[in-house]
Each structure stands twice: as C-alpha cells, then as structure tokens.
C-alpha cells in the first residue's frame, strides 16, 4: 500500500441553479487573457445538452480517456508509438469550431462615432481574426435547453441510451426535464492527459494530486487535449501551450477554497481530501466491466479512520494535519460513507476526482406536477422507480449506465428529505425512513447537516501546504499572467516569449496573514489579485 | 585545386560556417535557458484542421528524410561506399531518387502550409514577422536544395559529383582543418544552397524551428503518469532569473 492524498471536489447538483457565477469568476481569475478567450476552466452545462466543447462525451469521435485491450490499460487514441506518429497533425484535436469563435464588441463605436441619424451599434468582432463576425455558438449556447428540439438530439448521452427510453425525453416545455452540470478538471487519479503528454510537461502533484501543466516544459504537441475525455485541457492559441484548471492551487495551498467554490451562490461545492492507494490505481482502472469501475474507484479510497491506513500514511510522509483533514473530509463522507456522490463518467477509466450528488429535483418536480405530496418518502421512492428517464440519463453520466448506484443515491436523498420534513414540522421522526436506506438516524442527520446546512468550514476542509515547502509549490508552475490581459505581448520569437512573471504575486506569509486577519488591509500595503481575493481589502487596479 | 583562394571564399566557406555553428549552438543554449516559455511548436491546428492533416505530415516527414539524406551525403566519404561496392552510378541513382521524392514531399508540404497560412484568416492573423522571415529562408534553402539535386544528378546540366568537393569541405570544418578551396571550385548552385542552408541554421535558434530539438523520444520510455514533488525548499524568495525582461 502506498498512501497518497488527493484534493477532491463534490458538487451537489440539486443546488445548482445554473447561474454561471463559478464560470465567470473562474474566467476573471484565470483565463481573462488573449489566447484563452474560448477557455473555460469551469463551465456549466445544461443536461440534456451537447456540453462544451460540443459533444465532447462522444469518445468514438474524440478518442479521449482509456480503454482496456486484452486486459491491459491503454489510451483510447492509441499507444505511445501511434501517438508519436501522429505528432505532426493530431487527428483527434477539436478545432475552434467545436468550441466557438470568441468575440468582443466594437464598444468604442458607441462613444466615438460622429453625430448622425442612426444610433451607433457595437458590432461583434472576432477575437481570432479581428473581423466582423456572426455569433453562432458559445460555451453555453444551449443553456436551459435553448434550441432544444434541434440541438438536444445531438447529446451523446441521449444517443447512447437510444430507443424506448429517449422517446420519453421530451424537449417540449411541459414535459422537459433538465439540470445543470458544472464541470472543472477532474484531477484524475489516472489522468489520460498526463499520460498523453509527449514532453512530460503535465504532472500530478504528489502532495495533493492536483494536475498541472509545466508551462516551461510544454512544447505544444496538443496530445493532452485529445487524451482528456472531459476536454478540460485547452490549447492557448497565442502561447502555443496547454492550459487547464489548476484547482486554484495558490489558494488551496493556503487553505482557501477554489474561486469557483468560494463564489458559488448555491454553496454546492465541497472540497476535501481523499487518501488513496496509489499502487492499485492502474489495476482498478483496468477493471474489465465498465459498470464495476465505480466500485473499483471507491475501493481505492482508504478509510482515514483506519489505524493501518494512518500508519501507512505516516510512513509515506503525509503530515499529521493532513491526516486530520482527511478524517474530517466532506468529500470522503459524501462519496464513500453516505455513497451519495458519484464520479463523472467512470467508464473513461481516468478515476476522476470531482464527484456529483445527482439531482433529485427533476424527480420531485415531476412528482409535484402530478399533484402528489412530493416530500413523502413512499411517494418519492415510488416516483424514482416510475420516472426512469432522468435516472437512466444520470446513470449514463455517473455510473457507466448502471442504474442501481444512482437509484441508491437518490433514495438516500429522498429519505433525507422525508425524514427531515418530519423533524422540521415537529412531527414524530420516523426511524424506519433512514433504516430503509440502511442508515442510522444520526448518520442521516449528519448528512443533512453537510448537504443542507453546509457550513463553510464543513464544506471546505483544506489543509494548508506546509510552509517550509510552500514557496516551491508556488513556483513549480508558471504564471499565466504574461500580458496585461488585453493584448498578447509580442516578443521577438513570437507572440509571447521571454520569462513569465512568477505566479505567486503575494508571498505565502502575506496571503496567510490576509486570510486570518480581522482588519481590512489597506490597498497600498498588499498587492491583491483576484485569484486570491478573499473580500478583505481591495484591488489596486 | 591549384586555384587561389580569395577573401570571399574564406569568408563564405570558413568564417560563415564557424560563425553559424557558434551562433547556432550558443543561440540554442541561450534560448533554452531564457525562453523556455517561448519554446513551442506554436501549432495552428486549432484554427484549421483539414489542410494541416495532409500538409504538416507531408512536410515534416519529407524534411526528416531530407535531413537523413544530408547526413549520408555529407558525412559518409565516397571511399566507404566504394569499399561497400556501391558504384557511383548506383549511389547517385539512389540519392537522386530518394532525394527528389523527399524534396518534393517537403516542397509540396511547405507550399500547402504557406498557402494555408496566407488564405486562412485566423492562421494568417497568428503569423508573426518572425515566422514570415523564417519561411523565406527555409523555402529558399529547400528550392535551392532541389536545384542542386537536379544539377548533381545531371537532369539539369552534365551532372556533378558533390562528394568530391562539397562533402569533404563539410567534413573538413569539423576536423578543424577547413578546406575552402574545395567549395570554391564546386558549382554555383551548390555554393548558393550551402549559404542558404547556413543562413537557416543561423536564424534557427531565434525562430519556432527550435521545436525540432524537442522531439519527444523520451515519451516511449517513461511511465504514463508523471508525479512531481515539491522538492527541496529554498527559504525566502528565489532570485529572479537572468535574461531579458520586458521594459515598461
């Protein structure tokens, strides 16, 4: 057993209202620059829908992730030699048309156009060519089922569960079901992007499992974009380098949650540690039957309360405060103890580490529409069985099509609703409800606390990186802020060349002080950037 | 070899080669140390995926074959191939056949790539002055190289055995006993191609061509998933690296 720690996230989809605040704040912090206009480290998709980039889940087309061939794990897009043979032109690389052509508006026209008969207009201008353009697609073009009848049939998940089931997925307003799926990089235990990188520039941090791109080593071969089945590695077309969600590591290192988590209006994100057995990852990822992968992935996660695990973890150099954080980890509880959180597309065999509590709301809504008591345990359980459309769809997302784990998760959530309603209304609580989903009343209440009350310090249990090594961590990857964010720096060797600015604008200690201080720090005293902004003080520009 | 060696010959066939080597090597080391971030293929595939599917492999495979051809033609002395019982005619037939095929692939490839660059809006917008300059030097060298192949084979003119002059001159540079007189007596087409070739190497470290030195052979041997530690820690701030910084 080789114990490693993994910073992981759980998102409670029931609470997602699709406001895109996470996407916007993430973009402001990380990808508000030339070359990455089309890049959304965090995006929110409406499901059913095509996702971003369009139909990224169709691995027959995009060849992302891993497959098992003759019992051995290999990249779906081919072995090492095949990848190298395709290095001059990657056949499975999405082009900008599969994302969208980013644009801006000619705002200056509104101010500077001369007096005339007509109101001046700000026409859209392509950020790629600088020419006038027609806006035809964007990162969330099919938001809220927009264009449903035309666009929805191209959802790769719907195409997978074709037939009798999809006939009941209706795009008509009255019968529609939908939910939102916020996505970031999965920071997988078995990352296909890292495995695809010919230069060895992509790596998994051994301390916290965050997957990063070393900007100094990336040579722009773009195999990682193909390798990632979630299409969460992007190609910066100005620098010619790969960029991806960093899990806001400069924040995580000082114990702050990621920007997307911090700013989430619904407070639906959870951050915490998993301890896992690194020696067994490849074996688990090679599990023959796709529907057994969820179980294999759960088996990798070690019980932080187990003395044997703790002993092994200490031996493998995991600090004591990290073990403490692992014991308090909300993500471990949601994924392994309560078993309500499920990984996104375990069948890609990357062992993704962003988990989702499936949404019960589509079921509850449908039930309410039929005039029933939507919070009654009996009704809800029955509805789960009857309303198989969302469940089958969810199963394709979270369990490789196996309906049972999704049903179990939804049943647990339904039990929590019914049980807590009795508590809240001052009725006699019914212990048979938690018992029906194999839980004690205490456990169910704990889960309720975590999911419904969701206190900040219970949602985010983030051990700080150890100060004695933190400086190195900050400098490991390179800054993305190579320009002022509006125009690329044109150096003599191309758009961007020369030394990048170090990523850590603040020092570790300054950041820690800011985080724990009681007073508002004057703007002049400390330079703040959005990536680390915590609401204390202002920004200096 | 009785002709006198002029100053121009010395400049072209002794000074220029050594300056090229010096600039090439130090330039690459310097660029690698100070501009790792700018060291990339600067791929434009994301803008346009169809034409590049044909053009890029055509060009790259072609140019790699051309490189191998140059290594064989310049580095292997005629004596060795004679000893291996490969006749001059045999050798030339092979060299010309493979050389022309590789050269044609390269030329068609780069022609398509340049066409793509010029006609595709986004790709053209992403083309820098540096790129354009590089293309001029590269295309000139390729065209002149094809010309020498034609001249050398006798398809144009009477044929010419460059292994009597150009190749020994090339080797003499590395033996540190340069023989400019050999090059001085070779055909003008070979002379011009040699100069064009040297100019490509001269600008190489300062263009996107540097990505050729990042060919990722290590990928075949390394484990799939790369882990990296924080490593030993240096207390306090790290000294800023040298190299030029943008002013203002």
Coordinates of N, CA, C and O in Angstrom, one line a residue, chain A residues 170-247:
Chain A
X170 N -38.4 14.4 -23.5 CA -39.1 15.4 -24.4 C -38.5 16.8 -24.3 O -38.1 17.2 -23.2
X171 N -38.4 17.4 -25.4 CA -37.9 18.8 -25.4 C -39.1 19.7 -25.3 O -38.9 20.9 -25.1
X172 N -40.3 19.2 -25.3 CA -41.5 20.1 -25.1 C -41.5 20.7 -23.7 O -41.1 20.0 -22.8
X173 N -41.9 21.9 -23.7 CA -41.8 22.7 -22.5 C -42.4 21.9 -21.3 O -41.8 21.8 -20.2
X174 N -43.6 21.4 -21.4 CA -44.3 20.8 -20.3 C -43.6 19.5 -19.8 O -43.7 19.2 -18.6
X175 N -43.0 18.8 -20.7 CA -42.5 17.5 -20.3 C -41.0 17.5 -20.1 O -40.4 16.5 -19.9
X176 N -40.4 18.6 -20.3 CA -38.9 18.6 -20.3 C -38.4 18.3 -18.9 O -39.0 18.7 -17.9
X177 N -37.3 17.7 -18.8 CA -36.5 17.7 -17.6 C -35.1 18.2 -17.9 O -34.6 18.0 -19.0
X178 N -34.5 18.8 -16.9 CA -33.2 19.3 -17.1 C -32.5 19.6 -15.8 O -33.2 19.7 -14.8
X179 N -31.2 19.6 -15.8 CA -30.5 20.0 -14.7 C -29.1 20.6 -15.1 O -28.8 20.5 -16.3
X180 N -28.4 21.2 -14.2 CA -27.1 21.8 -14.6 C -26.0 20.9 -14.1 O -26.0 20.3 -13.1
X181 N -25.0 20.9 -15.0 CA -23.8 20.2 -14.6 C -22.5 21.1 -14.7 O -22.0 21.3 -15.8
X182 N -22.1 21.6 -13.5 CA -20.9 22.4 -13.6 C -19.7 21.5 -13.7 O -19.6 20.5 -13.0
X183 N -18.7 21.9 -14.5 CA -17.6 21.0 -14.7 C -16.3 21.8 -14.6 O -16.1 22.9 -15.1
X184 N -15.3 21.1 -13.9 CA -14.0 21.6 -13.9 C -13.1 20.4 -14.2 O -13.6 19.4 -14.5
X185 N -11.8 20.6 -14.2 CA -10.9 19.5 -14.4 C -11.1 18.5 -13.3 O -11.3 18.8 -12.2
X186 N -11.1 17.2 -13.7 CA -11.4 16.2 -12.7 C -10.2 15.8 -11.8 O -10.3 15.0 -10.9
X187 N -9.0 16.3 -12.1 CA -7.8 16.0 -11.4 C -7.7 14.5 -11.1 O -7.6 14.1 -9.9
X188 N -7.8 13.7 -12.1 CA -8.0 12.3 -12.0 C -6.8 11.6 -11.4 O -5.7 12.1 -11.4
X189 N -7.1 10.4 -10.8 CA -6.0 9.6 -10.2 C -5.2 8.9 -11.3 O -4.1 8.6 -11.1
X190 N -5.9 8.7 -12.5 CA -5.2 8.1 -13.6 C -5.3 9.0 -14.8 O -6.0 8.6 -15.8
X191 N -4.7 10.1 -14.8 CA -5.0 11.2 -15.8 C -4.5 10.8 -17.2 O -3.3 10.6 -17.4
X192 N -5.4 10.8 -18.1 CA -5.1 10.4 -19.5 C -4.3 11.6 -20.2 O -3.6 11.3 -21.1
X193 N -4.6 12.8 -19.7 CA -3.9 13.9 -20.3 C -2.4 13.8 -20.0 O -1.5 14.0 -20.9
X194 N -2.1 13.5 -18.7 CA -0.7 13.4 -18.3 C 0.0 12.3 -19.1 O 1.1 12.4 -19.5
X195 N -0.8 11.2 -19.2 CA -0.2 10.0 -19.9 C 0.0 10.3 -21.4 O 0.8 9.7 -22.0
X196 N -0.8 11.3 -22.0 CA -0.7 11.6 -23.4 C 0.5 12.6 -23.7 O 0.9 12.7 -24.8
X197 N 0.9 13.3 -22.7 CA 1.9 14.4 -22.9 C 3.2 13.9 -23.4 O 3.9 13.2 -22.6
X198 N 3.6 14.1 -24.6 CA 4.9 13.6 -25.1 C 6.1 14.2 -24.3 O 7.1 13.6 -24.1
X199 N 5.9 15.5 -23.9 CA 7.1 16.2 -23.3 C 7.2 15.8 -21.8 O 8.2 16.2 -21.3
X200 N 6.2 15.2 -21.2 CA 6.3 15.0 -19.8 C 6.1 16.3 -19.0 O 6.6 16.5 -17.9
X201 N 5.4 17.3 -19.7 CA 5.2 18.6 -19.0 C 4.1 18.6 -18.1 O 4.0 19.4 -17.1
X202 N 3.1 17.7 -18.3 CA 2.0 17.6 -17.4 C 2.3 16.6 -16.3 O 2.9 15.6 -16.5
X203 N 1.9 17.0 -15.1 CA 2.2 16.1 -13.9 C 1.1 16.2 -12.9 O 0.3 17.2 -12.9
X204 N 1.1 15.2 -12.1 CA 0.2 15.2 -10.9 C 1.1 15.5 -9.7 O 2.1 14.8 -9.5
X205 N 0.6 16.5 -8.9 CA 1.4 16.8 -7.8 C 1.3 15.7 -6.7 O 0.2 15.3 -6.3
X206 N 2.4 15.2 -6.3 CA 2.4 14.0 -5.4 C 1.8 14.4 -4.0 O 1.3 13.5 -3.3
X207 N 1.8 15.7 -3.7 CA 1.3 16.0 -2.3 C -0.2 16.1 -2.3 O -0.8 15.6 -1.3
X208 N -0.8 16.7 -3.3 CA -2.2 16.9 -3.2 C -3.0 16.4 -4.5 O -4.2 16.6 -4.6
X209 N -2.2 15.8 -5.4 CA -2.9 15.2 -6.6 C -3.4 16.2 -7.6 O -4.1 15.8 -8.6
X210 N -3.1 17.5 -7.5 CA -3.6 18.5 -8.4 C -2.8 18.3 -9.7 O -1.6 18.1 -9.7
X211 N -3.5 18.2 -10.9 CA -2.8 18.0 -12.1 C -2.5 19.4 -12.8 O -3.4 20.2 -12.9
X212 N -1.3 19.6 -13.1 CA -0.8 20.9 -13.6 C 0.0 20.7 -14.9 O 0.5 19.7 -15.2
X213 N 0.1 21.8 -15.6 CA 1.0 21.9 -16.8 C 2.2 22.7 -16.5 O 2.0 23.9 -16.1
X214 N 3.4 22.2 -16.7 CA 4.6 23.0 -16.5 C 4.7 23.8 -17.8 O 5.1 23.3 -18.9
X215 N 4.5 25.1 -17.7 CA 4.5 25.9 -18.9 C 5.9 26.0 -19.6 O 6.0 26.3 -20.8
X216 N 6.9 25.8 -18.8 CA 8.2 25.8 -19.3 C 8.6 24.6 -20.1 O 9.5 24.6 -20.9
X217 N 7.9 23.5 -19.8 CA 8.2 22.2 -20.5 C 7.3 21.9 -21.6 O 7.6 21.1 -22.4
X218 N 6.1 22.5 -21.6 CA 5.1 22.2 -22.6 C 5.7 22.7 -24.0 O 6.2 23.8 -24.1
X219 N 5.6 21.8 -25.0 CA 6.0 22.2 -26.3 C 4.9 22.3 -27.3 O 5.2 22.3 -28.5
X220 N 3.7 22.2 -26.8 CA 2.6 22.4 -27.7 C 2.3 21.3 -28.7 O 1.8 21.5 -29.8
X221 N 2.5 20.0 -28.2 CA 2.2 18.9 -29.1 C 0.7 18.6 -29.1 O 0.2 17.8 -29.9
X222 N -0.1 19.1 -28.1 CA -1.5 19.1 -28.0 C -2.2 17.7 -27.9 O -3.3 17.5 -28.2
X223 N -1.4 16.7 -27.5 CA -1.9 15.4 -27.3 C -2.8 15.3 -26.0 O -3.7 14.5 -25.9
X224 N -2.5 16.2 -25.1 CA -3.3 16.2 -23.8 C -4.7 16.5 -24.1 O -5.6 16.0 -23.5
X225 N -4.9 17.5 -25.1 CA -6.3 17.9 -25.4 C -7.1 16.7 -25.9 O -8.3 16.5 -25.5
X226 N -6.5 15.8 -26.7 CA -7.1 14.6 -27.1 C -7.2 13.6 -26.0 O -8.3 13.0 -25.8
X227 N -6.2 13.5 -25.2 CA -6.2 12.5 -24.1 C -7.3 12.7 -23.1 O -8.0 11.7 -22.7
X228 N -7.6 13.9 -22.8 CA -8.6 14.2 -21.7 C -10.0 14.0 -22.3 O -10.4 14.6 -23.2
X229 N -10.7 13.0 -21.7 CA -12.0 12.7 -22.3 C -13.0 13.8 -21.9 O -14.1 13.8 -22.4
X230 N -12.7 14.6 -20.9 CA -13.6 15.7 -20.5 C -13.3 16.9 -21.2 O -14.0 18.0 -21.0
X231 N -12.3 16.9 -22.0 CA -11.8 18.1 -22.8 C -11.6 19.3 -21.9 O -12.1 20.4 -22.2
X232 N -10.9 19.0 -20.8 CA -10.6 20.1 -19.9 C -9.2 20.5 -19.9 O -8.7 21.2 -19.0
X233 N -8.5 20.1 -20.9 CA -7.2 20.7 -21.2 C -7.4 21.5 -22.5 O -7.9 21.0 -23.4
X234 N -7.0 22.8 -22.4 CA -7.2 23.7 -23.6 C -5.9 24.1 -24.1 O -4.8 24.1 -23.5
X235 N -5.9 24.5 -25.4 CA -4.7 24.9 -26.1 C -4.7 26.5 -26.2 O -5.7 27.0 -26.8
X236 N -3.8 27.1 -25.6 CA -3.7 28.6 -25.7 C -3.1 28.9 -27.1 O -2.0 28.6 -27.3
X237 N -3.9 29.5 -27.9 CA -3.5 29.6 -29.3 C -2.6 30.8 -29.5 O -2.0 31.0 -30.6
X238 N -2.3 31.6 -28.4 CA -1.3 32.6 -28.6 C 0.1 32.1 -28.1 O 1.1 32.4 -28.7
X239 N 0.1 31.4 -26.9 CA 1.4 31.0 -26.4 C 1.7 29.6 -27.0 O 2.9 29.2 -26.9
X240 N 0.8 28.9 -27.6 CA 1.1 27.6 -28.2 C 1.3 26.6 -27.1 O 2.1 25.6 -27.3
X241 N 0.7 26.8 -25.9 CA 0.9 25.8 -24.8 C -0.5 25.4 -24.2 O -1.5 26.1 -24.4
X242 N -0.4 24.3 -23.5 CA -1.7 23.8 -22.9 C -1.9 24.5 -21.6 O -1.0 24.8 -20.9
X243 N -3.2 24.7 -21.3 CA -3.6 25.2 -20.1 C -4.8 24.5 -19.5 O -5.6 24.0 -20.3
X244 N -4.9 24.4 -18.2 CA -6.0 23.7 -17.7 C -6.3 24.3 -16.3 O -5.6 25.0 -15.7
X245 N -7.5 23.8 -15.8 CA -7.9 24.2 -14.4 C -6.8 23.8 -13.4 O -6.2 22.7 -13.5
X246 N -6.4 24.7 -12.6 CA -5.3 24.5 -11.6 C -5.8 24.1 -10.2 O -5.0 24.0 -9.3
X247 N -7.1 23.9 -10.1 CA -7.8 23.8 -8.8 C -7.3 25.0 -7.9 O -7.2 24.8 -6.7

